[in-house]
PDB file of C-alpha atoms in Angstrom:
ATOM      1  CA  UNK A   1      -0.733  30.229  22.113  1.00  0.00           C
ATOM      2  CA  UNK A   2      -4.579  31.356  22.071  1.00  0.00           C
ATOM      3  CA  UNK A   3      -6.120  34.403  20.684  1.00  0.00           C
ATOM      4  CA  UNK A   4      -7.624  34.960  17.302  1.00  0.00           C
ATOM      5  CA  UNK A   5      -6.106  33.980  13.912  1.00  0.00           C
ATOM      6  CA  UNK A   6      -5.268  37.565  13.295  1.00  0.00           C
ATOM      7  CA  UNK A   7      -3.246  38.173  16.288  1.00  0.00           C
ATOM      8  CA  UNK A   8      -0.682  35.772  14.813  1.00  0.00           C
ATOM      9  CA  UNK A   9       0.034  37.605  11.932  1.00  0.00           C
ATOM     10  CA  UNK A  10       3.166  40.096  13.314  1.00  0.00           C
ATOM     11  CA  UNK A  11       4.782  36.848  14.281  1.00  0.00           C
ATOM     12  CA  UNK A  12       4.339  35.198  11.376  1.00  0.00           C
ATOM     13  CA  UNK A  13       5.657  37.843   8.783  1.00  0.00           C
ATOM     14  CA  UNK A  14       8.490  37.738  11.038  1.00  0.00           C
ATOM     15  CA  UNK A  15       9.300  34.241  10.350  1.00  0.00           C
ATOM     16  CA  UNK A  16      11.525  32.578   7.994  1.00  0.00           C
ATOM     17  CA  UNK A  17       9.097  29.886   7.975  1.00  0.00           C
ATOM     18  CA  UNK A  18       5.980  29.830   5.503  1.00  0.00           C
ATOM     19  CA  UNK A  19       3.085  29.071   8.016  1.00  0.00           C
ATOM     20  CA  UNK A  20       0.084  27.929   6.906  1.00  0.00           C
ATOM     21  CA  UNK A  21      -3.076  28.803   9.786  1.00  0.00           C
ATOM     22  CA  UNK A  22      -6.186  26.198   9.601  1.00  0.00           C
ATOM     23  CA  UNK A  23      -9.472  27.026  10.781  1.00  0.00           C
ATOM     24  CA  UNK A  24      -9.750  23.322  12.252  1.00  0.00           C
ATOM     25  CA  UNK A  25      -7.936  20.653  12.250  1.00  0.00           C
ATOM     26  CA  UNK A  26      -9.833  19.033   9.742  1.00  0.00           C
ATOM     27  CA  UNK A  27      -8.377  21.979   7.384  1.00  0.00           C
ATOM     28  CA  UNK A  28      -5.342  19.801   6.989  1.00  0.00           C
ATOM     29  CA  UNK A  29      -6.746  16.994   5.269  1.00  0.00           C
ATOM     30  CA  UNK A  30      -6.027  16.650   1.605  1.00  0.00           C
ATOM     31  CA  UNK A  31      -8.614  18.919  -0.448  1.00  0.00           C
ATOM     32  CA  UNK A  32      -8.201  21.187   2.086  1.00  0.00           C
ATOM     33  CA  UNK A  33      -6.505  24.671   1.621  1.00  0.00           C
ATOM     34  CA  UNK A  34      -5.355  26.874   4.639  1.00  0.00           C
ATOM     35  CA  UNK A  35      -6.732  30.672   4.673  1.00  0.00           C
ATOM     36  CA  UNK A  36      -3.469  32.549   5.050  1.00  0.00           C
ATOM     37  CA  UNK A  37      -0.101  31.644   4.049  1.00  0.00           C
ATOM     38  CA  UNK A  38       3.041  34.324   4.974  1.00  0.00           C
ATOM     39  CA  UNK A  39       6.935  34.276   4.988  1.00  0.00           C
ATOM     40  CA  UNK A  40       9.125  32.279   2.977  1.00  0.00           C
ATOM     41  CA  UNK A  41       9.807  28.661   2.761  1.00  0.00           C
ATOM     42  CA  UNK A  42      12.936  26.814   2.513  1.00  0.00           C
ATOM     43  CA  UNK A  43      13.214  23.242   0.978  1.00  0.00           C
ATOM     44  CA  UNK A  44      13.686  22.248   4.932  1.00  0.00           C
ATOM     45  CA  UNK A  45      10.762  24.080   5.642  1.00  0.00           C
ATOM     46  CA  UNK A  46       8.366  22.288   2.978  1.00  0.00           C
ATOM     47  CA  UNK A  47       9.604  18.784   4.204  1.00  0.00           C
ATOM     48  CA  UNK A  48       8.918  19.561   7.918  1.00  0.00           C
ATOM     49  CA  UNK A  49       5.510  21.477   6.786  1.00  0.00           C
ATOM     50  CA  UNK A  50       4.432  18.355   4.809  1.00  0.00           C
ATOM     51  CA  UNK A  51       5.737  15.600   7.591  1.00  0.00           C
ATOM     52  CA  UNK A  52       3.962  17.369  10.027  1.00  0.00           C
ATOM     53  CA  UNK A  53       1.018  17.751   8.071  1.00  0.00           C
ATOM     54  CA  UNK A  54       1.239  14.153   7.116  1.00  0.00           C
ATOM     55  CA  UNK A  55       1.082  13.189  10.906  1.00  0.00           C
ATOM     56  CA  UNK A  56      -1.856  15.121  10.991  1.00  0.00           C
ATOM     57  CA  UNK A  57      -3.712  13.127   8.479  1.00  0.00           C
ATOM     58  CA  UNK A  58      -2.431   9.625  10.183  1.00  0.00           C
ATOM     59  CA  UNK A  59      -3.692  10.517  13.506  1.00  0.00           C
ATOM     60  CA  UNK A  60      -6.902  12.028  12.560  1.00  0.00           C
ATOM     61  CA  UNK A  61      -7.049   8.358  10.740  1.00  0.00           C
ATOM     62  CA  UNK A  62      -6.061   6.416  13.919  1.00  0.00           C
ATOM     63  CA  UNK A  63      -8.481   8.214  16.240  1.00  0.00           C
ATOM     64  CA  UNK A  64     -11.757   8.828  14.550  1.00  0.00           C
ATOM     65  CA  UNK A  65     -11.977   7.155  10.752  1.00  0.00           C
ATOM     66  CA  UNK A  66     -10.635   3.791  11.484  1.00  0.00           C
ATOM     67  CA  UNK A  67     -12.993   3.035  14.245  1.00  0.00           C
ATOM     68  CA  UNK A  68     -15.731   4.190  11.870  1.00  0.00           C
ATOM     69  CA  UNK A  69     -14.022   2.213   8.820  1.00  0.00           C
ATOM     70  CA  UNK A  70     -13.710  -0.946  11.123  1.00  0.00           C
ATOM     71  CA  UNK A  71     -17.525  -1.166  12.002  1.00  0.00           C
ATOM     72  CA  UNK A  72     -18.953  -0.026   8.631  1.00  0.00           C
ATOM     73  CA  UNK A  73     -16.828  -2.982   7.141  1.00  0.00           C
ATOM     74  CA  UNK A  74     -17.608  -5.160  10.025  1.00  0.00           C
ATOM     75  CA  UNK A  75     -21.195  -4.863  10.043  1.00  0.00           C
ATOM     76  CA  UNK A  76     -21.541  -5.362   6.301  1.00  0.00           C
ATOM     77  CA  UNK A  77     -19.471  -8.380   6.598  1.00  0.00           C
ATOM     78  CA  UNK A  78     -21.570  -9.504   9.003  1.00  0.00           C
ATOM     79  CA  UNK A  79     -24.831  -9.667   6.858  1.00  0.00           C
ATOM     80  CA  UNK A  80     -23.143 -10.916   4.397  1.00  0.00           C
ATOM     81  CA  UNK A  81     -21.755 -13.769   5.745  1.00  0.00           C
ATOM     82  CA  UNK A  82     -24.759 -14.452   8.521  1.00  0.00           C
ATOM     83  CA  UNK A  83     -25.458 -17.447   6.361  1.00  0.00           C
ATOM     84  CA  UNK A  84     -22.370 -19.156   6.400  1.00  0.00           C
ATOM     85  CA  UNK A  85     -21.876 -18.447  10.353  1.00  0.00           C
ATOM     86  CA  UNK A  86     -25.747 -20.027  11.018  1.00  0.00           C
ATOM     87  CA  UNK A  87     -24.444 -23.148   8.943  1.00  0.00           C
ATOM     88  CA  UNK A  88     -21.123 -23.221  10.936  1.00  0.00           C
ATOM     89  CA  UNK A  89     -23.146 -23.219  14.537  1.00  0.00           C
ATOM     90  CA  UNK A  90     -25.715 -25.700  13.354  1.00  0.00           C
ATOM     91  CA  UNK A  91     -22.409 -28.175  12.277  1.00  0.00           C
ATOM     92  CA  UNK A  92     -20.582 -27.369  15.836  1.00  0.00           C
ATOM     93  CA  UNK A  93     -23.342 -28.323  17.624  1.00  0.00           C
ATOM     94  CA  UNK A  94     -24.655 -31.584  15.979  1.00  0.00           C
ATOM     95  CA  UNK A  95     -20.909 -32.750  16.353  1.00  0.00           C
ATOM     96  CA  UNK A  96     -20.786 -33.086  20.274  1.00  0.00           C
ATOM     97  CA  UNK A  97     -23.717 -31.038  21.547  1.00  0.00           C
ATOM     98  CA  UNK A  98     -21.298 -28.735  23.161  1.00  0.00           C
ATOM     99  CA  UNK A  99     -20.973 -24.212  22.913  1.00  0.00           C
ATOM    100  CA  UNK A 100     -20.775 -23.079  19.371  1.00  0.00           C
ATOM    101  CA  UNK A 101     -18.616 -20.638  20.713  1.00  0.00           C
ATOM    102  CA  UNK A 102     -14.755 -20.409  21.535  1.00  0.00           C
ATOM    103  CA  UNK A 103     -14.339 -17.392  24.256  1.00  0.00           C
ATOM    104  CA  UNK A 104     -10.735 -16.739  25.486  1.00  0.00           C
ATOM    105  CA  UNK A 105      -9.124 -13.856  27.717  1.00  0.00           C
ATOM    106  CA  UNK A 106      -7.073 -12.257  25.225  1.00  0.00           C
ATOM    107  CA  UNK A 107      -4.139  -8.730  25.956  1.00  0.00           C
ATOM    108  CA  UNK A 108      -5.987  -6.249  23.317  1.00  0.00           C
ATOM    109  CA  UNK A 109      -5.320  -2.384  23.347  1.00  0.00           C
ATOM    110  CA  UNK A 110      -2.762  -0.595  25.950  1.00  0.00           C
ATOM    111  CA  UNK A 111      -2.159  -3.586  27.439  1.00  0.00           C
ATOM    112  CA  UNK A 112      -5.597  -4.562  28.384  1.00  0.00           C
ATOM    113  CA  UNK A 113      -7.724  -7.917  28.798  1.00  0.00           C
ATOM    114  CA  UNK A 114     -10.925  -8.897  26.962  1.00  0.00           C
ATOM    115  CA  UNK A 115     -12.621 -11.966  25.904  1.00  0.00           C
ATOM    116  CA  UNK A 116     -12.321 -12.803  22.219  1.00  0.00           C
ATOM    117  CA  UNK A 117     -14.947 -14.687  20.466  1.00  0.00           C
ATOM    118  CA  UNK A 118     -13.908 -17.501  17.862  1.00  0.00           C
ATOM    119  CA  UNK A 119     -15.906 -21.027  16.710  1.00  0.00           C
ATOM    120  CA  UNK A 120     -14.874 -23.832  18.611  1.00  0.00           C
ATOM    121  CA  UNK A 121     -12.921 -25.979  16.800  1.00  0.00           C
ATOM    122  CA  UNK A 122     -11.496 -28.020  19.556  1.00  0.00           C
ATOM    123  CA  UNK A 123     -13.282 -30.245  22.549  1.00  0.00           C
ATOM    124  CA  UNK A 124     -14.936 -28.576  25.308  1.00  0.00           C
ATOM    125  CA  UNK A 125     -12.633 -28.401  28.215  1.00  0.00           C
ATOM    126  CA  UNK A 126      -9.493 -27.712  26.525  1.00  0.00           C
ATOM    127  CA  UNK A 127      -6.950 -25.414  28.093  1.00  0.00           C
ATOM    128  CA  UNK A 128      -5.868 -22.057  27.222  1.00  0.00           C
ATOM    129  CA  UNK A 129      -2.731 -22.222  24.571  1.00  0.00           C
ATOM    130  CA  UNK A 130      -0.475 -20.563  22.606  1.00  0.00           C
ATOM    131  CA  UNK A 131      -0.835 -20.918  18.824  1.00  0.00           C
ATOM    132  CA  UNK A 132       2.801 -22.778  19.212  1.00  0.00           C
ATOM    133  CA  UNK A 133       1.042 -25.741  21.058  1.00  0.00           C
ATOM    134  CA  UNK A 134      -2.214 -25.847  19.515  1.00  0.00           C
ATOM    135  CA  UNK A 135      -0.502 -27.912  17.124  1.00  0.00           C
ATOM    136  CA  UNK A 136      -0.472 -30.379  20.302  1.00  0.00           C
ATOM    137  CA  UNK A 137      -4.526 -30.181  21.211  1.00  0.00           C
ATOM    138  CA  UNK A 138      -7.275 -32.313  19.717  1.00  0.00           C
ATOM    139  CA  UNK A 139      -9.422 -30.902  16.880  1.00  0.00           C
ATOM    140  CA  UNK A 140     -12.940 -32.104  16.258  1.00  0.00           C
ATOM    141  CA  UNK A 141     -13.993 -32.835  12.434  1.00  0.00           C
ATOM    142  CA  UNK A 142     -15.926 -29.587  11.450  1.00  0.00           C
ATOM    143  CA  UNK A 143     -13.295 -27.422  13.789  1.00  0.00           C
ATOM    144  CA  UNK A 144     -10.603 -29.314  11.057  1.00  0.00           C
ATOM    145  CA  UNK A 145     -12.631 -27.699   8.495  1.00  0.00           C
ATOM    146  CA  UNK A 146     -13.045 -24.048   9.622  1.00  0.00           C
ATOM    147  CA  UNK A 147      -9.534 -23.686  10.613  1.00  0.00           C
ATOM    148  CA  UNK A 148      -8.389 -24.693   7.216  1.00  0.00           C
ATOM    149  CA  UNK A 149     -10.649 -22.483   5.604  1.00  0.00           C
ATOM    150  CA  UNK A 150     -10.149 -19.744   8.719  1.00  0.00           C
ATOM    151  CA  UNK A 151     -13.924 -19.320   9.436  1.00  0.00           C
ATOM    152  CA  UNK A 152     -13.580 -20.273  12.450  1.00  0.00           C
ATOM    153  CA  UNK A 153     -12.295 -16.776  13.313  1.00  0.00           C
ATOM    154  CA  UNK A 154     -15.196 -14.922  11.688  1.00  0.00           C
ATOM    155  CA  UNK A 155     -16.750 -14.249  15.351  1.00  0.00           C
ATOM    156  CA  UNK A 156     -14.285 -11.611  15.996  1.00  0.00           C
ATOM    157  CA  UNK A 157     -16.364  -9.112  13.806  1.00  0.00           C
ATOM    158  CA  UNK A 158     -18.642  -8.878  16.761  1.00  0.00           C
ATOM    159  CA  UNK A 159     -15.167  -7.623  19.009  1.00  0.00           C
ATOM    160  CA  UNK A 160     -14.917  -5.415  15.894  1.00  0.00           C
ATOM    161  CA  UNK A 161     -18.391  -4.135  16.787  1.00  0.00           C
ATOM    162  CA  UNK A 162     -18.104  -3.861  20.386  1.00  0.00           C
ATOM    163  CA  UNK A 163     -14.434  -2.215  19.441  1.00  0.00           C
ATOM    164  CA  UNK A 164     -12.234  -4.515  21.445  1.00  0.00           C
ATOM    165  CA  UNK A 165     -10.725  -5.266  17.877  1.00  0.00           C
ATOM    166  CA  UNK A 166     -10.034  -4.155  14.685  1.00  0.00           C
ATOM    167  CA  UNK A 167     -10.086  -5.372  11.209  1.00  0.00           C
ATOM    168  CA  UNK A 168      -6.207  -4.823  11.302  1.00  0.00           C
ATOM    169  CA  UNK A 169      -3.573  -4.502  13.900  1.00  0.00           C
ATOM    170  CA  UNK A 170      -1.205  -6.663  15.586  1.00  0.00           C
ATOM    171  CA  UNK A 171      -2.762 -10.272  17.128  1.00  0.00           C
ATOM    172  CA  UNK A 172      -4.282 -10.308  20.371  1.00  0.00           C
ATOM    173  CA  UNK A 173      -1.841 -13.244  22.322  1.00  0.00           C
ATOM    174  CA  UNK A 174      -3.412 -14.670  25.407  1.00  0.00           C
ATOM    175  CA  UNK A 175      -1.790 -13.634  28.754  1.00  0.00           C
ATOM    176  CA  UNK A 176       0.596 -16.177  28.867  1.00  0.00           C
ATOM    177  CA  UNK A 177       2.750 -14.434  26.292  1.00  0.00           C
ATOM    178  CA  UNK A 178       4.478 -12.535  28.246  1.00  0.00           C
ATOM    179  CA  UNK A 179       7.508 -12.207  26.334  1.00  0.00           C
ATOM    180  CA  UNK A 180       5.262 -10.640  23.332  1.00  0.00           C
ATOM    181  CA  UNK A 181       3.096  -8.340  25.402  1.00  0.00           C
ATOM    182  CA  UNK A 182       5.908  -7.174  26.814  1.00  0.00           C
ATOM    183  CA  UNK A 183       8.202  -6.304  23.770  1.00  0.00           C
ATOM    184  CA  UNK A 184       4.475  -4.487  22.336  1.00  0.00           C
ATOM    185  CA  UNK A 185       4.758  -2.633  25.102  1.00  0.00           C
ATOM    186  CA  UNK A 186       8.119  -1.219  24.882  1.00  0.00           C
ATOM    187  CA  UNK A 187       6.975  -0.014  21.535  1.00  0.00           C
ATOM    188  CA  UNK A 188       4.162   1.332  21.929  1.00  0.00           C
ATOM    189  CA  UNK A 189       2.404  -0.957  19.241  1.00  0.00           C
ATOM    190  CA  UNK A 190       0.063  -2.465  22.545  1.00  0.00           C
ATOM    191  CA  UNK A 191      -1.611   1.671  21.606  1.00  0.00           C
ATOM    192  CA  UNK A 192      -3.539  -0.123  18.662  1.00  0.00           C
ATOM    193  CA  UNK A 193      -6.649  -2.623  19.032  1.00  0.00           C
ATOM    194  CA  UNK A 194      -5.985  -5.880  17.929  1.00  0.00           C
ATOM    195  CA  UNK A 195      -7.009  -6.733  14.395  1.00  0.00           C
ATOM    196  CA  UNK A 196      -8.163  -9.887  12.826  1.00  0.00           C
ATOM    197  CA  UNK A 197      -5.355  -9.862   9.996  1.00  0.00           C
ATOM    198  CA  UNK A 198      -2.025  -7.665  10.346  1.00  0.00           C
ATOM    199  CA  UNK A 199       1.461  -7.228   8.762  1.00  0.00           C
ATOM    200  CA  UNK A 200       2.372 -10.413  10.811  1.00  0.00           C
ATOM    201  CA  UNK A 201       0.041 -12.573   9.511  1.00  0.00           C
ATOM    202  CA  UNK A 202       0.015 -11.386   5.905  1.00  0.00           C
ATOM    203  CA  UNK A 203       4.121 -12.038   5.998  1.00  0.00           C
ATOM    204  CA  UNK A 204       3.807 -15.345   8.569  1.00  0.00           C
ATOM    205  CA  UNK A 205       5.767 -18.699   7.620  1.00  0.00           C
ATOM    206  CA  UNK A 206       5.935 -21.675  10.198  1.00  0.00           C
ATOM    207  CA  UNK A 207       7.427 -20.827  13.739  1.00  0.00           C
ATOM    208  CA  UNK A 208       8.083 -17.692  13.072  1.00  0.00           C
ATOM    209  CA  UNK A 209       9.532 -16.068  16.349  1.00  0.00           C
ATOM    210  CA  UNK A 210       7.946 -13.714  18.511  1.00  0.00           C
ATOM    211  CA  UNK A 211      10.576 -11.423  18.060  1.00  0.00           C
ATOM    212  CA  UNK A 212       9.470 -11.064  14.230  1.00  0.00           C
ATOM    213  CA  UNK A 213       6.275 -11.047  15.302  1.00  0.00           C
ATOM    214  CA  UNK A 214       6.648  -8.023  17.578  1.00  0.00           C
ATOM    215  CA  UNK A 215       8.917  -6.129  14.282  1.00  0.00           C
ATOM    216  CA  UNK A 216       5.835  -6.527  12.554  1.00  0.00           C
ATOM    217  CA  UNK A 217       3.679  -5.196  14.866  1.00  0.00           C
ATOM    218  CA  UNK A 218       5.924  -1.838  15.476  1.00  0.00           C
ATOM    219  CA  UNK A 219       6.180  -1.260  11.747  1.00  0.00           C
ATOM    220  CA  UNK A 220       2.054  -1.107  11.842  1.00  0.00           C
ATOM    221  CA  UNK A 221       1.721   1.231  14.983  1.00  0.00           C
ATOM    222  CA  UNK A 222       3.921   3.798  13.514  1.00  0.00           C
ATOM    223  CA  UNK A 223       2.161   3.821   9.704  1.00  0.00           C
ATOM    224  CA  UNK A 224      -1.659   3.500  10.621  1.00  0.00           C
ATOM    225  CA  UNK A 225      -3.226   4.350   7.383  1.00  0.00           C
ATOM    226  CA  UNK A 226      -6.468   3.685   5.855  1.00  0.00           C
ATOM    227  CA  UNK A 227      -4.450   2.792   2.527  1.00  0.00           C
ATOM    228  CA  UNK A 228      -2.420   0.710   4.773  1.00  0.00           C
ATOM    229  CA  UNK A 229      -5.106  -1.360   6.104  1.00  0.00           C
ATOM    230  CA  UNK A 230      -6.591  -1.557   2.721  1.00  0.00           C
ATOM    231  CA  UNK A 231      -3.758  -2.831   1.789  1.00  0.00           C
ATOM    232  CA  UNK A 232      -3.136  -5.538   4.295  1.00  0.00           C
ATOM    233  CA  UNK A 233      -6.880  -6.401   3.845  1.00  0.00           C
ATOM    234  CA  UNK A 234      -6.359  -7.414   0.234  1.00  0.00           C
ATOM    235  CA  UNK A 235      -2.848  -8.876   1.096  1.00  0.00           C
ATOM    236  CA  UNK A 236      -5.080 -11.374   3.430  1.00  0.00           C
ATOM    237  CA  UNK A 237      -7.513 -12.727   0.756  1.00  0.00           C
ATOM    238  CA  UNK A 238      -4.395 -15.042  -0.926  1.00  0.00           C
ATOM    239  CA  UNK A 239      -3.150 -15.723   2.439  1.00  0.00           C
ATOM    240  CA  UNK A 240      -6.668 -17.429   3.078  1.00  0.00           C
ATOM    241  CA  UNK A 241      -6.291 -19.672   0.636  1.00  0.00           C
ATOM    242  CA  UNK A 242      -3.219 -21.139   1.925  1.00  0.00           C
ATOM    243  CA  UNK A 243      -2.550 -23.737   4.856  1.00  0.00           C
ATOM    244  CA  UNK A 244      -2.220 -21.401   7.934  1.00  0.00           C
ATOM    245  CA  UNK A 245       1.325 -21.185   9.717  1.00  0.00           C
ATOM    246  CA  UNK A 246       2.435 -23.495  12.261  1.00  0.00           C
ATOM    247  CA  UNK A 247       3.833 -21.122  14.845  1.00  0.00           C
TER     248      UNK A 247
END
């Protein structure tokens, strides 16, 4: 329907429904107030009223403030830590001489490939695996280190910045997951760019199935909240400090 606001108002005093008219959409954030409100409202009414205006708030999140969340936190994090990534690089390359670098074709958002940056922690030359075989592959003596302590995946703030990633969302697998990608894509949760941390990982235990994996990841698509990623941000500080998962 088009036309000004005040061409809507014989309809709506002919509604049951209390209708609340915005000025833009940004009018439905919290803080907020509408303009106009007419009719009456039913219990019903306020539920659907407030759901829907709650799915206004979550998208608005998921399409503009998260990216702009992600590379505010990213780029901080980045100064912060430049220190302990120069440190990291100088080790990895006194060690064999070889790329301080990891770089990997990874399935990131609707299904899509990119290359995701992590230190290398393993000899150069090693093949492409799943995290249930890397348990299988040779690790050098500083990539021992950074894997225990998880700073080996500190790179991926730069596919924060270039937005392949997020800070949070569901694990980029590498192509040869097929049975993964697949069930993300039958859910829809392949719509959100990988994160560094998610629900998964904050919940993971050793070989935990893809299956799980992939419950996690739809639970996350369909509540994308800033106080959900803050959440699972915080969640992922204790997790640090612990052995990772074998999966």
């Amino acid at each position: 329907m088009s036309g000004r606001s005040d061409d809507l108002h014989p309809l709506l005093h002919k509604s049951p429904l209390q209708a609340t008219v915005h000025s833009s959409p940004f009018d439905a954030l919290p803080g907020s107030g509408p303009f106009r409100v007419f009719g009456r409202q039913s219990e019903k009414d306020k539920i659907y009223l407030f759901l829907k205006d709650l799915g206004v708030q979550l998208l608005m999140y998921e399409s503009y403030f998260k990216r702009l969340f992600d590379v505010s936190i990213a780029s901080v994090s980045l100064i912060l830590l430049s220190p302990l990534m120069l440190v990291t690089a100088l080790l990895i390359k006194l060690e064999d001489g070889g790329d301080v670098f990891f770089r990997q074709n990874r399935i990131g958002k609707d299904s899509g490939t990119f290359r995701v940056f992590k230190f290398r922690s393993m000899p150069m030359g090693t093949a492409d695996l799943p995290s249930a075989l890397a348990k299988d592959v040779k690790i050098t003596r500083i990539g021992r280190l950074i894997r225990r302590t998880n700073i080996d995946e500190l790179p991926q703030l730069f596919n924060v910045i270039s937005g392949d990633m997020s800070l949070v969302g569901p694990r980029p697998p590498i192509p040869s997951q097929t049975e993964l990608i697949a069930m993300r894509k039958a859910t829809q949760a392949d719509r959100c760019r990988p994160g560094i941390t998610g629900l998964a990982q904050i919940n993971g235990y050793d070989y935990m199935p893809e299956t799980e994996k992939s419950e996690y990841d739809t639970i996350y698509a369909r509540s994308v909240s800033l106080w959900t990623d803050l959440k699972i941000i915080l969640r992922t500080f204790p997790v640090l400090m612990r052995k990772p998962p074998v999966y």
